[in-house]
XYZ file of C-alpha atoms in Angstrom:
402
model
C -20.913 -2.914 -34.149
C -18.317 -4.585 -31.518
C -17.228 -1.221 -30.503
C -20.943 0.231 -30.439
C -21.820 -2.758 -28.231
C -19.155 -1.943 -25.713
C -20.075 1.710 -25.585
C -23.384 0.350 -24.023
C -22.616 -2.167 -21.815
C -20.039 0.337 -20.634
C -22.995 3.405 -20.277
C -25.034 0.272 -18.777
C -22.411 -0.604 -16.224
C -22.271 3.047 -15.231
C -25.562 3.516 -14.312
C -26.771 0.011 -13.382
C -28.629 1.082 -9.737
C -27.018 -2.156 -7.851
C -23.839 -0.590 -9.366
C -23.696 2.810 -8.140
C -25.183 2.033 -4.562
C -22.470 -1.111 -3.930
C -19.939 2.474 -5.033
C -21.166 3.877 -2.898
C -20.883 1.969 0.520
C -17.314 1.185 -0.892
C -16.667 4.319 -0.812
C -17.563 4.999 2.499
C -15.748 2.190 4.132
C -12.687 4.136 1.932
C -12.922 7.107 3.567
C -13.806 5.052 7.231
C -10.731 3.512 7.042
C -8.715 6.831 6.229
C -10.296 8.423 8.538
C -11.533 6.433 11.275
C -9.625 2.788 11.214
C -5.836 3.527 10.294
C -5.886 6.662 12.879
C -6.578 4.436 15.391
C -5.044 1.511 14.195
C -2.095 0.335 16.420
C 0.783 -1.807 16.471
C 3.704 -3.743 17.791
C 5.818 -0.442 17.121
C 3.856 2.043 17.718
C 5.386 4.339 20.769
C 3.466 5.274 24.043
C 5.289 7.513 25.592
C 2.938 7.637 28.826
C 3.513 4.136 29.780
C 6.717 3.913 28.978
C 7.341 6.520 31.343
C 5.183 5.112 33.975
C 6.593 1.830 34.065
C 10.140 3.500 33.988
C 9.064 5.450 36.896
C 7.480 2.231 38.768
C 11.656 -0.155 37.136
C 13.141 3.561 38.638
C 11.690 2.551 42.315
C 12.309 -0.835 42.376
C 16.307 -0.694 41.255
C 16.338 1.722 44.500
C 14.697 -1.370 46.760
C 17.776 -2.940 44.738
C 20.326 -0.808 46.241
C 18.989 -0.353 49.664
C 18.816 -4.010 49.846
C 22.870 -4.525 48.158
C 20.736 -6.655 45.132
C 23.173 -5.175 42.447
C 25.173 -8.105 42.333
C 24.163 -11.486 40.243
C 21.446 -13.761 41.135
C 22.192 -16.435 43.372
C 20.214 -19.257 41.246
C 20.063 -18.060 37.920
C 24.397 -15.440 38.267
C 21.694 -13.358 36.554
C 23.049 -9.651 36.910
C 19.219 -8.453 37.154
C 20.003 -4.881 38.506
C 22.712 -4.096 34.989
C 20.115 -5.479 33.113
C 17.246 -3.676 33.994
C 20.018 -0.348 34.267
C 20.504 -0.822 30.362
C 16.771 -1.545 29.313
C 15.854 2.160 31.185
C 18.681 3.587 30.019
C 18.410 3.141 27.110
C 13.965 3.314 26.792
C 14.657 6.888 28.753
C 17.291 7.176 25.477
C 14.270 6.953 22.908
C 11.981 8.877 25.259
C 13.655 11.577 24.933
C 15.121 11.035 20.658
C 10.899 10.725 20.264
C 9.999 13.822 22.673
C 12.746 15.284 19.648
C 11.302 13.795 16.517
C 14.441 12.462 15.739
C 12.884 9.261 14.500
C 16.215 8.367 12.923
C 17.675 7.933 16.648
C 14.818 6.802 18.085
C 15.596 4.524 14.971
C 18.841 3.418 15.541
C 17.909 2.692 19.319
C 15.509 0.710 19.103
C 16.771 -1.657 16.065
C 20.047 -2.015 18.680
C 17.397 -3.018 21.315
C 15.987 -5.193 18.699
C 19.893 -7.233 18.366
C 20.944 -7.489 21.603
C 17.714 -7.525 23.549
C 15.199 -10.655 21.283
C 13.965 -12.007 24.951
C 12.261 -8.762 25.354
C 11.213 -7.519 22.262
C 9.071 -11.418 22.273
C 8.158 -10.991 26.111
C 6.483 -7.135 25.465
C 3.096 -8.820 23.961
C 2.417 -12.229 25.603
C -1.359 -12.033 24.110
C -0.656 -11.201 20.963
C -0.579 -14.490 19.400
C -2.761 -16.527 22.396
C -4.959 -18.198 19.800
C -2.232 -19.339 17.491
C -1.778 -23.217 17.971
C 2.044 -21.756 17.768
C 2.432 -18.337 19.184
C 6.800 -19.337 19.707
C 7.101 -19.650 15.827
C 4.824 -16.468 14.977
C 6.392 -13.936 17.737
C 10.034 -14.686 16.537
C 8.489 -14.040 12.770
C 7.072 -11.107 14.339
C 10.634 -10.568 16.045
C 12.521 -11.050 12.448
C 10.273 -9.109 10.181
C 10.521 -6.267 12.595
C 14.407 -5.786 13.031
C 14.859 -5.948 9.417
C 12.644 -3.554 8.729
C 13.807 -0.909 11.721
C 17.834 -2.100 10.026
C 16.478 -0.995 6.537
C 14.844 2.388 7.322
C 18.543 2.763 8.633
C 19.981 1.604 5.205
C 18.187 4.092 3.364
C 18.437 7.627 2.667
C 15.072 8.503 2.798
C 13.494 10.633 6.171
C 11.878 8.471 8.489
C 8.714 9.924 10.515
C 6.482 8.341 12.849
C 3.569 7.449 10.213
C 6.570 5.290 8.627
C 7.524 3.713 11.877
C 3.853 2.859 12.449
C 3.534 1.613 8.671
C 0.644 4.560 8.735
C 1.685 6.379 5.297
C 0.012 5.574 1.661
C 2.357 2.936 0.682
C 2.403 0.515 3.855
C -1.183 1.433 4.352
C -1.713 -0.513 0.314
C 1.112 -2.951 1.450
C -1.484 -3.790 4.694
C -4.417 -4.143 2.712
C -2.659 -6.050 0.644
C -1.761 -8.550 3.760
C -5.185 -8.772 5.545
C -8.457 -10.105 4.001
C -9.072 -7.307 1.694
C -7.743 -9.284 -0.613
C -11.044 -11.192 -0.913
C -13.092 -8.229 -1.028
C -11.144 -6.721 -3.601
C -12.110 -9.801 -6.460
C -15.242 -10.040 -4.473
C -16.030 -5.991 -6.636
C -15.512 -8.321 -9.632
C -18.127 -10.594 -8.789
C -20.156 -8.377 -7.861
C -20.176 -6.242 -11.218
C -19.843 -9.683 -13.038
C -22.957 -11.218 -11.226
C -25.748 -9.871 -13.627
C -24.138 -9.116 -16.662
C -25.521 -11.411 -18.845
C -28.727 -12.471 -17.049
C -30.137 -8.506 -16.940
C -30.467 -9.112 -20.791
C -33.556 -11.788 -20.271
C -34.822 -8.735 -19.508
C -34.268 -6.980 -22.939
C -35.250 -10.288 -25.360
C -36.386 -8.841 -28.137
C -33.739 -5.970 -28.850
C -30.689 -8.382 -28.022
C -32.213 -11.604 -29.465
C -31.730 -9.140 -32.852
C -27.221 -7.948 -32.256
C -25.291 -8.658 -35.658
C -23.511 -10.194 -33.609
C -22.402 -14.077 -32.578
C -23.145 -15.413 -29.192
C -19.443 -15.690 -28.482
C -17.983 -12.746 -29.243
C -21.561 -11.228 -27.400
C -20.023 -13.123 -24.256
C -16.226 -11.569 -24.564
C -17.375 -8.172 -25.321
C -18.974 -8.237 -21.704
C -16.293 -9.674 -19.749
C -14.095 -6.689 -21.733
C -16.901 -3.709 -20.961
C -17.106 -5.701 -17.489
C -13.029 -6.540 -16.761
C -12.387 -2.166 -17.916
C -15.427 -0.658 -15.504
C -13.913 -3.135 -12.264
C -10.124 -2.585 -12.612
C -11.312 1.063 -12.823
C -13.598 1.240 -9.766
C -10.687 -0.341 -7.611
C -7.718 2.187 -8.768
C -10.155 5.036 -8.252
C -10.975 3.751 -5.169
C -7.376 3.480 -4.216
C -6.374 6.609 -6.010
C -9.076 8.151 -3.223
C -6.930 6.143 -0.665
C -3.845 7.073 -1.442
C -4.381 10.694 -2.127
C -6.368 10.918 1.218
C -3.831 9.450 3.602
C -0.788 11.048 2.184
C -2.311 14.200 3.483
C -2.793 12.694 6.874
C 0.878 10.802 6.547
C 2.458 11.523 3.498
C 2.559 8.744 0.609
C 5.852 7.191 2.197
C 8.272 5.920 -0.359
C 8.533 2.933 -2.348
C 11.789 1.494 -1.589
C 10.500 1.189 1.617
C 12.134 -1.936 3.413
C 9.950 -4.944 3.891
C 10.847 -8.430 4.962
C 9.870 -11.606 2.698
C 10.434 -14.820 4.177
C 12.760 -16.961 1.813
C 12.472 -20.963 3.059
C 12.000 -22.101 6.638
C 15.589 -23.664 8.426
C 15.558 -22.359 12.007
C 13.725 -19.242 11.753
C 16.818 -16.637 12.079
C 17.335 -14.238 9.675
C 18.800 -16.372 7.087
C 15.449 -17.638 6.604
C 14.729 -13.830 4.935
C 15.542 -11.447 2.109
C 14.822 -7.894 2.340
C 12.745 -5.992 -0.711
C 11.157 -3.044 -1.296
C 6.914 -1.490 -1.065
C 7.081 -1.090 -4.593
C 8.239 -4.831 -5.775
C 6.015 -6.152 -3.085
C 2.757 -4.170 -4.378
C 3.578 -4.086 -7.695
C 4.072 -8.008 -7.297
C 1.010 -8.046 -5.328
C -0.871 -5.988 -8.084
C -0.150 -8.375 -10.658
C -2.996 -11.130 -8.736
C -5.884 -8.702 -9.118
C -6.354 -8.311 -13.391
C -5.452 -12.499 -13.123
C -8.639 -13.113 -10.201
C -10.998 -10.499 -10.972
C -10.629 -11.223 -14.788
C -11.350 -14.892 -13.392
C -14.110 -14.421 -11.877
C -15.718 -12.448 -14.576
C -15.459 -15.430 -16.575
C -16.001 -17.606 -14.166
C -19.914 -15.677 -13.378
C -20.263 -15.390 -17.446
C -20.194 -18.953 -17.192
C -21.899 -19.956 -13.863
C -25.347 -17.304 -16.263
C -25.879 -19.722 -18.956
C -26.305 -22.651 -16.620
C -27.577 -21.261 -13.873
C -29.601 -17.717 -15.406
C -29.953 -16.512 -11.666
C -28.152 -13.565 -11.169
C -27.986 -14.166 -7.157
C -26.656 -16.815 -7.739
C -24.139 -16.714 -9.434
C -23.392 -14.084 -6.967
C -24.043 -16.441 -4.317
C -22.065 -19.442 -5.654
C -18.583 -17.209 -6.502
C -18.963 -16.099 -3.869
C -18.668 -19.126 -1.884
C -15.509 -20.772 -4.446
C -13.913 -17.119 -3.354
C -13.983 -18.068 0.325
C -13.922 -21.611 -0.752
C -10.069 -22.025 1.254
C -11.498 -20.414 4.290
C -14.435 -23.215 5.031
C -11.234 -25.532 5.166
C -7.906 -23.749 6.200
C -5.905 -25.048 9.042
C -2.357 -24.120 9.830
C -1.657 -28.292 10.279
C -3.990 -29.336 6.753
C -1.172 -29.056 3.350
C -3.385 -31.437 0.778
C -6.529 -31.798 0.246
C -7.014 -35.898 -0.442
C -3.865 -36.010 -0.451
C -3.023 -33.403 -3.671
C -0.512 -30.350 -2.274
C -2.688 -26.846 -1.671
C -0.742 -25.348 -3.875
C -1.593 -26.399 -6.310
C -5.458 -25.521 -5.971
C -5.804 -22.137 -7.189
C -8.154 -20.710 -4.362
C -4.678 -21.064 -1.633
C -3.451 -17.799 -4.227
C -6.185 -15.303 -3.478
C -4.968 -14.394 -0.770
C -2.100 -13.261 -2.513
C -0.544 -10.427 -0.664
C 0.890 -13.177 1.263
C 1.935 -14.714 -0.976
C 4.814 -12.874 -2.890
C 5.848 -12.278 0.985
C 6.059 -15.838 2.313
C 3.202 -15.267 4.539
C 1.133 -18.495 3.451
C 3.723 -20.873 3.487
C 4.698 -19.501 6.821
C 1.875 -19.904 8.219
C 1.146 -24.054 6.584
C 5.060 -24.672 6.830
C 5.772 -25.419 3.457
C 7.676 -24.223 0.144
C 6.019 -24.501 -2.162
C 3.207 -21.609 -2.636
C 5.469 -18.967 -4.680
C 4.852 -16.097 -7.349
C 5.819 -18.366 -9.695
C 3.314 -21.302 -9.614
C 0.491 -19.072 -8.198
C 0.704 -17.105 -11.719
C 0.528 -20.436 -13.714
C -2.729 -22.323 -11.255
C -4.414 -19.148 -11.888
C -3.830 -18.900 -16.199
C -4.193 -22.156 -15.623
C -7.812 -22.399 -13.787
C -8.744 -19.663 -16.549
C -7.568 -21.598 -19.305
C -9.878 -24.298 -17.887
C -12.725 -21.787 -17.516
C -12.110 -20.745 -21.334
C -12.489 -24.262 -22.318
C -16.064 -25.142 -20.175
C -17.013 -21.847 -21.682
C -16.629 -22.414 -25.204
C -18.485 -25.402 -24.734
C -21.043 -24.192 -23.067
C -22.231 -21.824 -24.834
C -22.454 -23.955 -28.034
C -24.538 -26.139 -26.208
C -27.013 -23.240 -24.162
C -27.091 -20.651 -27.274
C -28.713 -17.447 -27.767
C -32.236 -18.078 -28.118
C -32.167 -21.098 -25.868
C -30.604 -18.584 -23.430
C -33.627 -16.268 -23.837
C -35.946 -18.449 -23.639
């Protein structure tokens, strides 16, 4: 009976028009990301040969003026040798442009890494508008500098061939990494919320059929949870597989050994505050949050369904719970009513940033960790399970269908 009911529930999920339409839009979004958004995305490491060529031409003209005016020594007031600095900059970037044009990307990375190591101020000044809206732009720029430098050093320390797509972080594994570090983590969890919002409430339209099932009420709730959990993870996995396949054809799969900088402490924003891990390990750790969060919200939706008995209200309440952190989030907020935010489950819904230490960096804490996140979420599930068990005793099968 259990297997028959499980197959029935899975069939209902698969044939649901609501779910089919939603999957269609999810597929369109994934295809749009693969064919439009990702190919046209730019980053600080996107190489613009035309812009660099124009910059070097202007610099060459400026250098000639300095030569003609005899301004090739040290500045009278600053003591800085501007002419020599600009000459070195032009020579280095000319070599970088040649290496890039020749598709000698390992040499390009060598030169870019040398520039980053010797001239951090040059990197920090490349795009001053990037963190214009940040309350602490200087800190954010140094953070990006350290991450970029460690990533380039990691490229040179590995034997994998270096490609332009790798430099721009557009290979399949790097695209997954960027998805896990974006707001998309909320949308991944929302998939589970959407599929489970009506999994119990829809049965009220088939009262006679389902009330007569020879199954205990709590077991019915558990089987519905299991089928929705399997279905949701299957859809999420299929969409990731589709995206990985398309991006791999376009830009290559990449390597799970690609380097990724992880912040482990916040002392002075130097390289000693970071360690280098691999994207493969990051995907494994970040991905481990998905089944836990999907299960948590499915059980939460089952609980809400028993109480409110309306799928759209269930969807609304769960969605608000999912984005609840965004309603109060601030980079200066570290506690709620005297309780540190690391003890709240919603802090860990943005799970990619937990693994890299980005969440700690943003709110200037060191207590938001992978282990603590797992513990908090598992305890949240335990609390929901206890409440659900009690409510299922109060809202019996007969009372639910009335």
